[in-house]
PDB file of C-alpha atoms in Angstrom:
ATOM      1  CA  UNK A  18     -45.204  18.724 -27.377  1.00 31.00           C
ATOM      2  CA  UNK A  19     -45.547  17.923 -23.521  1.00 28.00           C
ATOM      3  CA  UNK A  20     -49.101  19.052 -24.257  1.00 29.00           C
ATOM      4  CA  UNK A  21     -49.669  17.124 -27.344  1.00 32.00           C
ATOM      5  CA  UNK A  22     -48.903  13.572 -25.497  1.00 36.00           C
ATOM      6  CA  UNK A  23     -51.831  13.273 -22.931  1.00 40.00           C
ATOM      7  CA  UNK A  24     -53.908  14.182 -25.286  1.00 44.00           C
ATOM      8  CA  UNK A  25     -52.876  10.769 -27.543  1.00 51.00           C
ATOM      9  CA  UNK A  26     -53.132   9.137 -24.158  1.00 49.00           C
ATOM     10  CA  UNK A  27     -56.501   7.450 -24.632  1.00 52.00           C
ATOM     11  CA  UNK A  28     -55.630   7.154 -28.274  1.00 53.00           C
ATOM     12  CA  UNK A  29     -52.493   4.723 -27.791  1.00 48.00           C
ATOM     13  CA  UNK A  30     -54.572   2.403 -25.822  1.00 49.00           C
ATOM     14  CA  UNK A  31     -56.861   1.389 -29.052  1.00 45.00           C
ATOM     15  CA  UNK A  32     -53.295   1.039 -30.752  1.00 47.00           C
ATOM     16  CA  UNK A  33     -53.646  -2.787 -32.088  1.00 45.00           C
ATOM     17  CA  UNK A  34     -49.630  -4.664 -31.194  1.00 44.00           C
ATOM     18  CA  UNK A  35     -48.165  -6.532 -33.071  1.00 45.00           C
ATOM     19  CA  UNK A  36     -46.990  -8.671 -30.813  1.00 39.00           C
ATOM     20  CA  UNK A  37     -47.333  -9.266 -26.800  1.00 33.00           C
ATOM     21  CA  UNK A  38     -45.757  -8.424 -23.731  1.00 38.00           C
ATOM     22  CA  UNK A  39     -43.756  -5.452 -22.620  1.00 39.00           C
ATOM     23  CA  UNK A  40     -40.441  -4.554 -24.803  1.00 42.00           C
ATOM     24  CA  UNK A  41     -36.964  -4.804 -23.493  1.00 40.00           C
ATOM     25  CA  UNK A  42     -34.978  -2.342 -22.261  1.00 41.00           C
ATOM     26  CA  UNK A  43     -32.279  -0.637 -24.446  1.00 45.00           C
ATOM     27  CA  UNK A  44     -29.496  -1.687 -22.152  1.00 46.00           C
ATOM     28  CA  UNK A  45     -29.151   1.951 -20.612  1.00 47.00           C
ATOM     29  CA  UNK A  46     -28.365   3.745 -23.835  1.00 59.00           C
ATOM     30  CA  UNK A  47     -30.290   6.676 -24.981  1.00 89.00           C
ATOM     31  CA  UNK A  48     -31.866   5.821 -27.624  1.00 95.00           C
ATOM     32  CA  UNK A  49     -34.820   4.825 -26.513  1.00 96.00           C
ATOM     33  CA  UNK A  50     -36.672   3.042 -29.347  1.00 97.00           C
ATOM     34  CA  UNK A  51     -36.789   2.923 -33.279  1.00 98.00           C
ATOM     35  CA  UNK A  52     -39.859   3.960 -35.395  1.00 98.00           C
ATOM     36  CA  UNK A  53     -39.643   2.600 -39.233  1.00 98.00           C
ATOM     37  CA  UNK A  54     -42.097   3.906 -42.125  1.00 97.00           C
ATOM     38  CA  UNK A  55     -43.179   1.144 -44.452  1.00 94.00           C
ATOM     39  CA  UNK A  56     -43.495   1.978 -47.840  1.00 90.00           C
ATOM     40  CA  UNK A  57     -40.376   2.551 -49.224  1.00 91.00           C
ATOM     41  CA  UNK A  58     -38.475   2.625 -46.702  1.00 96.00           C
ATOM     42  CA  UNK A  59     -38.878  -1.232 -45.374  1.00 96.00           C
ATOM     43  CA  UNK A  60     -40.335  -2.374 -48.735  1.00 92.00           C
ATOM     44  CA  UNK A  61     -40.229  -1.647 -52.127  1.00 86.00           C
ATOM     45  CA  UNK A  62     -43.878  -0.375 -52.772  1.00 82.00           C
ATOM     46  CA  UNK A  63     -43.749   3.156 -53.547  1.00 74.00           C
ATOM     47  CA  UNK A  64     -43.880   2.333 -57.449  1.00 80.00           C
ATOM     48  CA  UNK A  65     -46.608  -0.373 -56.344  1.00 82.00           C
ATOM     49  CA  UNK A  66     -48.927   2.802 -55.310  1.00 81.00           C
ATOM     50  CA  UNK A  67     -48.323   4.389 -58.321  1.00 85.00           C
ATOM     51  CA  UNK A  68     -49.043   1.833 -60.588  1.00 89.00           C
ATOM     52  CA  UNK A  69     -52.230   1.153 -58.647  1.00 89.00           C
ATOM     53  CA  UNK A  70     -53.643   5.026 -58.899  1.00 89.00           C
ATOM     54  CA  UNK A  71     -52.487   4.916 -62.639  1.00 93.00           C
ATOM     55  CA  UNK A  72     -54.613   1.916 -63.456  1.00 92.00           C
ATOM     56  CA  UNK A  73     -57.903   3.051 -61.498  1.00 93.00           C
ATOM     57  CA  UNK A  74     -57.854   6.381 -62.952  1.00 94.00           C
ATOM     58  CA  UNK A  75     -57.426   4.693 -66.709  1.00 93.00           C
ATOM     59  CA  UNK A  76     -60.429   2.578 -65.568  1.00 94.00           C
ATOM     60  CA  UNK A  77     -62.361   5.822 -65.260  1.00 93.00           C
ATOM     61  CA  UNK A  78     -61.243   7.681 -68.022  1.00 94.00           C
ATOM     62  CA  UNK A  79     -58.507  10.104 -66.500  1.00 94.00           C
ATOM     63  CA  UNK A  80     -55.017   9.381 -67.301  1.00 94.00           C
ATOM     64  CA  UNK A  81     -52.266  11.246 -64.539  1.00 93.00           C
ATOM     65  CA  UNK A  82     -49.484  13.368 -65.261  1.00 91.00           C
ATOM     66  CA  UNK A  83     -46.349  11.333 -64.237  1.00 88.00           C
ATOM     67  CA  UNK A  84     -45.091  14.358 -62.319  1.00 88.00           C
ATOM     68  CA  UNK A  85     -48.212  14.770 -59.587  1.00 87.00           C
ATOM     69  CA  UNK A  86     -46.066  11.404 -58.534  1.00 84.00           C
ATOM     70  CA  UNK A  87     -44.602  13.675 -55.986  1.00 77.00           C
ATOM     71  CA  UNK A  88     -47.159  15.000 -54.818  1.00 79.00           C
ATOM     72  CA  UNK A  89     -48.896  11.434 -54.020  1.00 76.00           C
ATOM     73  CA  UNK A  90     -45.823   9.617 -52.604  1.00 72.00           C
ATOM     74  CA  UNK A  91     -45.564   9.117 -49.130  1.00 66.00           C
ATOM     75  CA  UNK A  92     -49.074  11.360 -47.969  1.00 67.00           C
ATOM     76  CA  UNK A  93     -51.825   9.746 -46.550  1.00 75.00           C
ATOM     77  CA  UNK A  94     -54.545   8.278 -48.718  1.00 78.00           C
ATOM     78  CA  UNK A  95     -57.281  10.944 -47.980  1.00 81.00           C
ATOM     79  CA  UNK A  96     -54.714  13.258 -49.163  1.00 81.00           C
ATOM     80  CA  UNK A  97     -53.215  11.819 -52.159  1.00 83.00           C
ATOM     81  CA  UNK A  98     -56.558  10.646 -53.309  1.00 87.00           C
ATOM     82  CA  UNK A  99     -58.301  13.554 -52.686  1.00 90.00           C
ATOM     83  CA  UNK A 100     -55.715  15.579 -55.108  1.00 90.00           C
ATOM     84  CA  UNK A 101     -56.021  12.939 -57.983  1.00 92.00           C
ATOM     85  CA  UNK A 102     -60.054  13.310 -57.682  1.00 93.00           C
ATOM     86  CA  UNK A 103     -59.514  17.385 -58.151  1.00 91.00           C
ATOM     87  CA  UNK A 104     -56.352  17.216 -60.731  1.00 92.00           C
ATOM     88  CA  UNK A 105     -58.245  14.652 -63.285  1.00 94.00           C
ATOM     89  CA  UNK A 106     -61.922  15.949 -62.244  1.00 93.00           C
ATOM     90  CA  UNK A 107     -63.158  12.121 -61.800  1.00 93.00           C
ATOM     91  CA  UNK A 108     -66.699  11.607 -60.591  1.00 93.00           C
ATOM     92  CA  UNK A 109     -65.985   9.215 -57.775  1.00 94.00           C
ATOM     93  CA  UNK A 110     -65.944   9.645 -54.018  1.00 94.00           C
ATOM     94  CA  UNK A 111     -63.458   9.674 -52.211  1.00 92.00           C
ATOM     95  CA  UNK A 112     -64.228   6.728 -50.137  1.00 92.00           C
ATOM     96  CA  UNK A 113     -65.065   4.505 -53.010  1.00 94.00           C
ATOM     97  CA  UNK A 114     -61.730   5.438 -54.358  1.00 93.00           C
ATOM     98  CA  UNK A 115     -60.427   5.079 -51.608  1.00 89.00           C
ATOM     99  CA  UNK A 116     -61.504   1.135 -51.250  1.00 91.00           C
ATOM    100  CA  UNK A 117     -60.881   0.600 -54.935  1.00 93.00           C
ATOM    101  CA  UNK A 118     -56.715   1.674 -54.203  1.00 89.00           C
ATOM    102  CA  UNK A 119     -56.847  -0.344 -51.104  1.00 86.00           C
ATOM    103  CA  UNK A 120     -58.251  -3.661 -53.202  1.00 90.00           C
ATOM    104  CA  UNK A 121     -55.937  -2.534 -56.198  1.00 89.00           C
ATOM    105  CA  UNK A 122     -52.575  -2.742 -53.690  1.00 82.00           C
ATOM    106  CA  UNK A 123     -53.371  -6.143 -52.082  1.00 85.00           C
ATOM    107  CA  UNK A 124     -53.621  -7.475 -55.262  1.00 86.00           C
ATOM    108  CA  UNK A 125     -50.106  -6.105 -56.216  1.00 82.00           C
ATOM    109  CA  UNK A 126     -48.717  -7.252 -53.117  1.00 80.00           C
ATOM    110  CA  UNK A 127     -50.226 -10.998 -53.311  1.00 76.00           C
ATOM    111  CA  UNK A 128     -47.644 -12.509 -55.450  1.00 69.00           C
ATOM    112  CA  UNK A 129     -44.522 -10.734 -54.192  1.00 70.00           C
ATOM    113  CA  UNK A 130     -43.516  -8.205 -51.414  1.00 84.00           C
ATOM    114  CA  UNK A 131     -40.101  -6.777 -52.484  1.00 88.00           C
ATOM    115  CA  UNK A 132     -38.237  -5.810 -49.271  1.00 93.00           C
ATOM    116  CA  UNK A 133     -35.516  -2.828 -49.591  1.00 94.00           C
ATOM    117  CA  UNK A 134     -32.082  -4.149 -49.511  1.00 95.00           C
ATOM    118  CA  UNK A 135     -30.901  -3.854 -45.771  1.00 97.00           C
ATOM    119  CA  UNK A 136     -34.312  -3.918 -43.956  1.00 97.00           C
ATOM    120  CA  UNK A 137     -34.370  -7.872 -43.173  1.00 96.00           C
ATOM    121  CA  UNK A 138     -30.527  -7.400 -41.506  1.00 97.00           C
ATOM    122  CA  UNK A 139     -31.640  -4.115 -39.887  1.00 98.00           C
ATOM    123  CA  UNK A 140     -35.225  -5.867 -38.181  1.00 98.00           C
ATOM    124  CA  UNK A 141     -33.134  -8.776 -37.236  1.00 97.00           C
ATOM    125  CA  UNK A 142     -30.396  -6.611 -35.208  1.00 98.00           C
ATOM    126  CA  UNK A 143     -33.255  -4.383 -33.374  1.00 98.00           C
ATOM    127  CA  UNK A 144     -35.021  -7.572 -32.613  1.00 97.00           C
ATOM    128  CA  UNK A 145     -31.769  -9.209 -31.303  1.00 97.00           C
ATOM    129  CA  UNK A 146     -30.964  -6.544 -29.566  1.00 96.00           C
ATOM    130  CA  UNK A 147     -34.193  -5.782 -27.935  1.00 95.00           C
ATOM    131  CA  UNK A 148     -34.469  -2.373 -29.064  1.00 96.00           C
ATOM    132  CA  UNK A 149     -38.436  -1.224 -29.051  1.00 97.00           C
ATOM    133  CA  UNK A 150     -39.243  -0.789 -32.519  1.00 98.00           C
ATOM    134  CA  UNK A 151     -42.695   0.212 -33.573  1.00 98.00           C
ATOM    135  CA  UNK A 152     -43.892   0.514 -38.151  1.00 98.00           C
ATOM    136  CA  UNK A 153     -45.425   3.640 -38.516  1.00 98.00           C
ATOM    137  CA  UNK A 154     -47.192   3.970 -41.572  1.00 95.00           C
ATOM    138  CA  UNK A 155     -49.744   6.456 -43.287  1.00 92.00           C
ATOM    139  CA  UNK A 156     -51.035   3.053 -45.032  1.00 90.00           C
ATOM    140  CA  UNK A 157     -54.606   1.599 -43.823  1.00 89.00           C
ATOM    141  CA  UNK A 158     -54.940  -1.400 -41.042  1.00 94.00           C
ATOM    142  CA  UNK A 159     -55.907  -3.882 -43.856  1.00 87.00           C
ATOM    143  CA  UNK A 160     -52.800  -3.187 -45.925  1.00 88.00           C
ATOM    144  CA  UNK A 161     -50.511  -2.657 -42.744  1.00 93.00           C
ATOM    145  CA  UNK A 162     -51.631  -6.334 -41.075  1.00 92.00           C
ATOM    146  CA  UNK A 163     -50.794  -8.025 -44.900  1.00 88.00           C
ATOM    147  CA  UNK A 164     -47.484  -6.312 -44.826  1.00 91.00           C
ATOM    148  CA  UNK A 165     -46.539  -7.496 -41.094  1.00 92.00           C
ATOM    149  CA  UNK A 166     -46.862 -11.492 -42.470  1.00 87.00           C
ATOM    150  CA  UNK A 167     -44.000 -10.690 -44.804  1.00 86.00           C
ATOM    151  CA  UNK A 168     -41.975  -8.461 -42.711  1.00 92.00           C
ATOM    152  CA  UNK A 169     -42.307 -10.855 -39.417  1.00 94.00           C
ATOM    153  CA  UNK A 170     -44.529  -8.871 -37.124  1.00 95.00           C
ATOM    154  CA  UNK A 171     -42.081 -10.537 -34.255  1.00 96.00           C
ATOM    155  CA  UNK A 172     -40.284  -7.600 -35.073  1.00 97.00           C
ATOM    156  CA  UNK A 173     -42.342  -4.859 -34.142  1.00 98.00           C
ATOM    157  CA  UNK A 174     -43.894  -4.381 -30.203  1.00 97.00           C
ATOM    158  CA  UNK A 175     -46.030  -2.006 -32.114  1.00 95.00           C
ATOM    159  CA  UNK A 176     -47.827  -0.738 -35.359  1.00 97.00           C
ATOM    160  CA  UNK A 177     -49.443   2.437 -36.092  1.00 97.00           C
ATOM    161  CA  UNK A 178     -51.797   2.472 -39.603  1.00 95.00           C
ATOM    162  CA  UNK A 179     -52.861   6.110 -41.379  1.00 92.00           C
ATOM    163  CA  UNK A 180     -56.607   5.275 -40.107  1.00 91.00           C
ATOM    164  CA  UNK A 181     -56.245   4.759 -36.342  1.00 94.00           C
ATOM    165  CA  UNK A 182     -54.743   8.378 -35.154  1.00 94.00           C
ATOM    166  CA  UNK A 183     -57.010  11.831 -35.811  1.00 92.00           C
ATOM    167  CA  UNK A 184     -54.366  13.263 -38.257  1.00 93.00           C
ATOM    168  CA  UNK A 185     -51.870  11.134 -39.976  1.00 91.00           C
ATOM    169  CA  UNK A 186     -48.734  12.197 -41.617  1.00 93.00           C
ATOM    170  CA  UNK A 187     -47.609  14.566 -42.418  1.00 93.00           C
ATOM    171  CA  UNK A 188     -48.750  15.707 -39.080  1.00 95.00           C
ATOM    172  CA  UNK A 189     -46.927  14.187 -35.468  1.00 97.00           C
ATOM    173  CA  UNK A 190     -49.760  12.043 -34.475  1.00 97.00           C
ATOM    174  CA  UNK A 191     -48.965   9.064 -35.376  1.00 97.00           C
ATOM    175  CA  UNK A 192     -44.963   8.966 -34.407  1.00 97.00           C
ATOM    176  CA  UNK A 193     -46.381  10.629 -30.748  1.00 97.00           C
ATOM    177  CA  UNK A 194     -49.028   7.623 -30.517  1.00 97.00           C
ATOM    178  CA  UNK A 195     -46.200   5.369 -30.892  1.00 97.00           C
ATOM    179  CA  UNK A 196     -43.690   7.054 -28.119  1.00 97.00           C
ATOM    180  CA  UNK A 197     -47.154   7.254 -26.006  1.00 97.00           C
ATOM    181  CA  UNK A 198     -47.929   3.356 -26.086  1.00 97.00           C
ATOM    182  CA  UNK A 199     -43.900   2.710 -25.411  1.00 97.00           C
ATOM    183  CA  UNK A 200     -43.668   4.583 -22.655  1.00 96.00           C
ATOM    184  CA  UNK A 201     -40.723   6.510 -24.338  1.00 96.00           C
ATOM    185  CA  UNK A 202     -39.639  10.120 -25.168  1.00 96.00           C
ATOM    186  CA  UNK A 203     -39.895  11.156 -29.034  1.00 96.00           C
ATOM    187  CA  UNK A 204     -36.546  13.198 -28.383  1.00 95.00           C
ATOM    188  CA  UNK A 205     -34.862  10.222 -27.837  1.00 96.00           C
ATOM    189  CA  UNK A 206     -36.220   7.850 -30.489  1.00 97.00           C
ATOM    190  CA  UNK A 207     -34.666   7.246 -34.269  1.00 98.00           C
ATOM    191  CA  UNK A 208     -36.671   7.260 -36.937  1.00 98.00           C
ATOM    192  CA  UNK A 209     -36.336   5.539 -40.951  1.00 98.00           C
ATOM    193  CA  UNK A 210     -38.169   7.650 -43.516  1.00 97.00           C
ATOM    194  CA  UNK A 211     -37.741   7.815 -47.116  1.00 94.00           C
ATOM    195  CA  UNK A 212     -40.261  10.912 -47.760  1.00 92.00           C
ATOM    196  CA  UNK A 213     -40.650  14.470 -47.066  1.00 92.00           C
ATOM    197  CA  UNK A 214     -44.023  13.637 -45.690  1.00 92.00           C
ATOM    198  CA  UNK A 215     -42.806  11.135 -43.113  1.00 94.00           C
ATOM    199  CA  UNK A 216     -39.488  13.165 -42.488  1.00 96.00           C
ATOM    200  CA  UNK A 217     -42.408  16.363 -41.022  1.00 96.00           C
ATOM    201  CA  UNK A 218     -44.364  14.141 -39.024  1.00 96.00           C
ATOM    202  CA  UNK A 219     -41.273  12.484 -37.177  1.00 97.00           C
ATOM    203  CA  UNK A 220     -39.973  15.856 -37.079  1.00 97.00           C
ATOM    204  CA  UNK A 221     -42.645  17.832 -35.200  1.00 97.00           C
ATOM    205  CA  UNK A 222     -42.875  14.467 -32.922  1.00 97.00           C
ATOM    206  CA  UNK A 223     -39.572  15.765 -31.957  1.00 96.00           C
ATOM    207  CA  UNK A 224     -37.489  12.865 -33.571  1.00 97.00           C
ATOM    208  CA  UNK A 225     -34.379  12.434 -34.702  1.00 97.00           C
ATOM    209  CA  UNK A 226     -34.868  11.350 -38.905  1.00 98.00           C
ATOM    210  CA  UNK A 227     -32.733   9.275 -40.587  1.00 98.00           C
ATOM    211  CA  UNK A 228     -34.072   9.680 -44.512  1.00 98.00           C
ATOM    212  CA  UNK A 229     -33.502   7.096 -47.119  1.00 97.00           C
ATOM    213  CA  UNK A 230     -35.040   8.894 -49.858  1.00 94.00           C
ATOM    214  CA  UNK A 231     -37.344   6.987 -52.575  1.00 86.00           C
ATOM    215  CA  UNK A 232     -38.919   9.057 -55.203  1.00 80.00           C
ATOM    216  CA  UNK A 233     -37.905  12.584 -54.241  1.00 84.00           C
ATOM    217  CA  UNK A 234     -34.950  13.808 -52.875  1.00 91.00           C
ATOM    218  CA  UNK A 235     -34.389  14.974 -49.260  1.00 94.00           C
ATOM    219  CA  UNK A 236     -31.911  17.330 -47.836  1.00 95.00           C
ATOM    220  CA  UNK A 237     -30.035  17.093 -44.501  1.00 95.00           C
ATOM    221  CA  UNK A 238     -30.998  19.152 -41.758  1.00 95.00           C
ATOM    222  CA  UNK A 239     -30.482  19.619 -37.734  1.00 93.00           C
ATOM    223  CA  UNK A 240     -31.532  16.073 -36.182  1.00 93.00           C
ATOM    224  CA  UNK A 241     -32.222  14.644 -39.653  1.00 97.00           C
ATOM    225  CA  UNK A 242     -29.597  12.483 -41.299  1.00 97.00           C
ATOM    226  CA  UNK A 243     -29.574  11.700 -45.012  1.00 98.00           C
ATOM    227  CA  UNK A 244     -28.299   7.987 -45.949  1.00 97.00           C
ATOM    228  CA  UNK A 245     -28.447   6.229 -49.477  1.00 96.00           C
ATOM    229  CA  UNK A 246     -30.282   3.056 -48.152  1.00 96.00           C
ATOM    230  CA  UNK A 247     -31.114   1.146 -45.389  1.00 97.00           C
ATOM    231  CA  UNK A 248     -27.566  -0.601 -46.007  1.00 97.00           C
ATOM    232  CA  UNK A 249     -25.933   2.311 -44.040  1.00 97.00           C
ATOM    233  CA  UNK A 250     -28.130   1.941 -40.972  1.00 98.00           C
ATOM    234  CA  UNK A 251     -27.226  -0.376 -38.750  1.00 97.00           C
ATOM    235  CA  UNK A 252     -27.892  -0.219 -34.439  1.00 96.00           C
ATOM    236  CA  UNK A 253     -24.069   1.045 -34.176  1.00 95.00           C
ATOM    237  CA  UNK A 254     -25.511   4.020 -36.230  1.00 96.00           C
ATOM    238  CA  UNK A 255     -28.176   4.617 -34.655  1.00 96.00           C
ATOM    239  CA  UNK A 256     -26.789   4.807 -31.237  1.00 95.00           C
ATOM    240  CA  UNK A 257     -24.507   7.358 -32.394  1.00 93.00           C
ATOM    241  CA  UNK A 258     -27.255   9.549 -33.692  1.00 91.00           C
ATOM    242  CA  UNK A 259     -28.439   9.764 -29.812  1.00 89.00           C
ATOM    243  CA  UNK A 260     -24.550   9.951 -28.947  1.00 81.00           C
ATOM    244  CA  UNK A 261     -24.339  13.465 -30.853  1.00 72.00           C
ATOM    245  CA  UNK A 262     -27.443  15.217 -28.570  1.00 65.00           C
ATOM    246  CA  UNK A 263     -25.398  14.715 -25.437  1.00 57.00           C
TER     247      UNK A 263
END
């Protein structure tokens, strides 16, 4: 891992923040900051994704299989795109697709933006409490920066989208750029997750996971804490997550 950082060096620099000036200490306790996914973990948009691939590959003629659902949930577009192009055999490229997913997920997000029950309480406590806190997400900049208006982007010091690191999840790239542009160490940092994607990027960052599974269930492990929603996870929690490594 100590490796792995300086090389996302350079990288964390083009990192666009959601807000300015440097974050607040954690008042001397370890935990050091607080990394949150988006999609289904902060708001209720998992189905939203679905919906959207469902429609666009009806619009071309290729119906999906409700179970390659989890396979899709959670990966990164190139990924779950890419599959859906091979399972259905649609003639489209992948970056057209791509685009027409994108346009197809603003437009479900226009009207309303569901949150999950717990994530406005749990935002407002990190912010209060000037934790770091930094939204992660395998989604694109475009959808990320609509998201951020809903979910206060006073909130975050820092967002990370799928299409600003060289590998996003489920690879540690994008949780490292965050610890990078904090200043903080991934061993020490929390992170919310609600798929097995997420949970192996924050993982081979070297973070500790607290999972809120969505679509598919996920199973406790070392450093990775299983929770029914975002209604169990409060800063009290958190702490004693850090707490337990001593």
């Amino acid at each position: 891992m100590t490796s792995t950082v300086p090389a996302l060096d350079a990288l964390s620099q083009s990192l666009r923040p959601a807000r300015t000036g440097k974050p607040r200490p954690a008042g001397g306790s370890t935990l050091q900051a607080v990394f949150l996914d988006m999609d289904g973990t902060l708001v209720d948009t998992e189905g939203f994704w679905w919906d959207v691939e469902v429609e666009v590959f009806a619009s071309l003629g290729h119906p999906l299989d409700d179970s390659w659902r989890h396979v899709v949930v959670g990966g990164p577009m190139t990924r779950s795109a890419g599959f859906l192009i091979e399972a259905t055999g649609a003639d489209i490229p992948l970056a057209e697709l791509t685009v027409l997913l994108n346009d197809g997920f603003e437009d479900r997000i226009a009207d309303a933006l569901p949150l999950m029950p717990g994530a406005a309480r749990l935002l407002a406590e990190l912010s209060e409490n000037g934790i770091p806190t930094a939204l992660v997400s395998a989604s694109h900049r475009r959808i990320i920066d609509r998201v951020l208006a809903s979910l206060g982007p006073q909130h975050f010091a820092l967002s990370v989208a799928g299409d600003e690191v060289p590998r996003t999840k489920p690879h540690p790239d994008p949780y490292l750029a965050a610890a990078v542009a904090l200043g903080v160490d991934p061993l020490w940092c929390a992170v919310v997750e609600d798929t097995a994607t997420g949970v192996a990027s924050a993982e081979a960052a070297g973070c500790h996971v607290v999972a809120v599974p969505s679509v598919a269930p996920i199973e406790a492990a070392v450093r990775r804490t299983v929770v029914p929603s975002l209604e169990a996870v409060d800063l009290t929690f958190l702490h004693s997550l850090m707490t337990e490594m001593r």
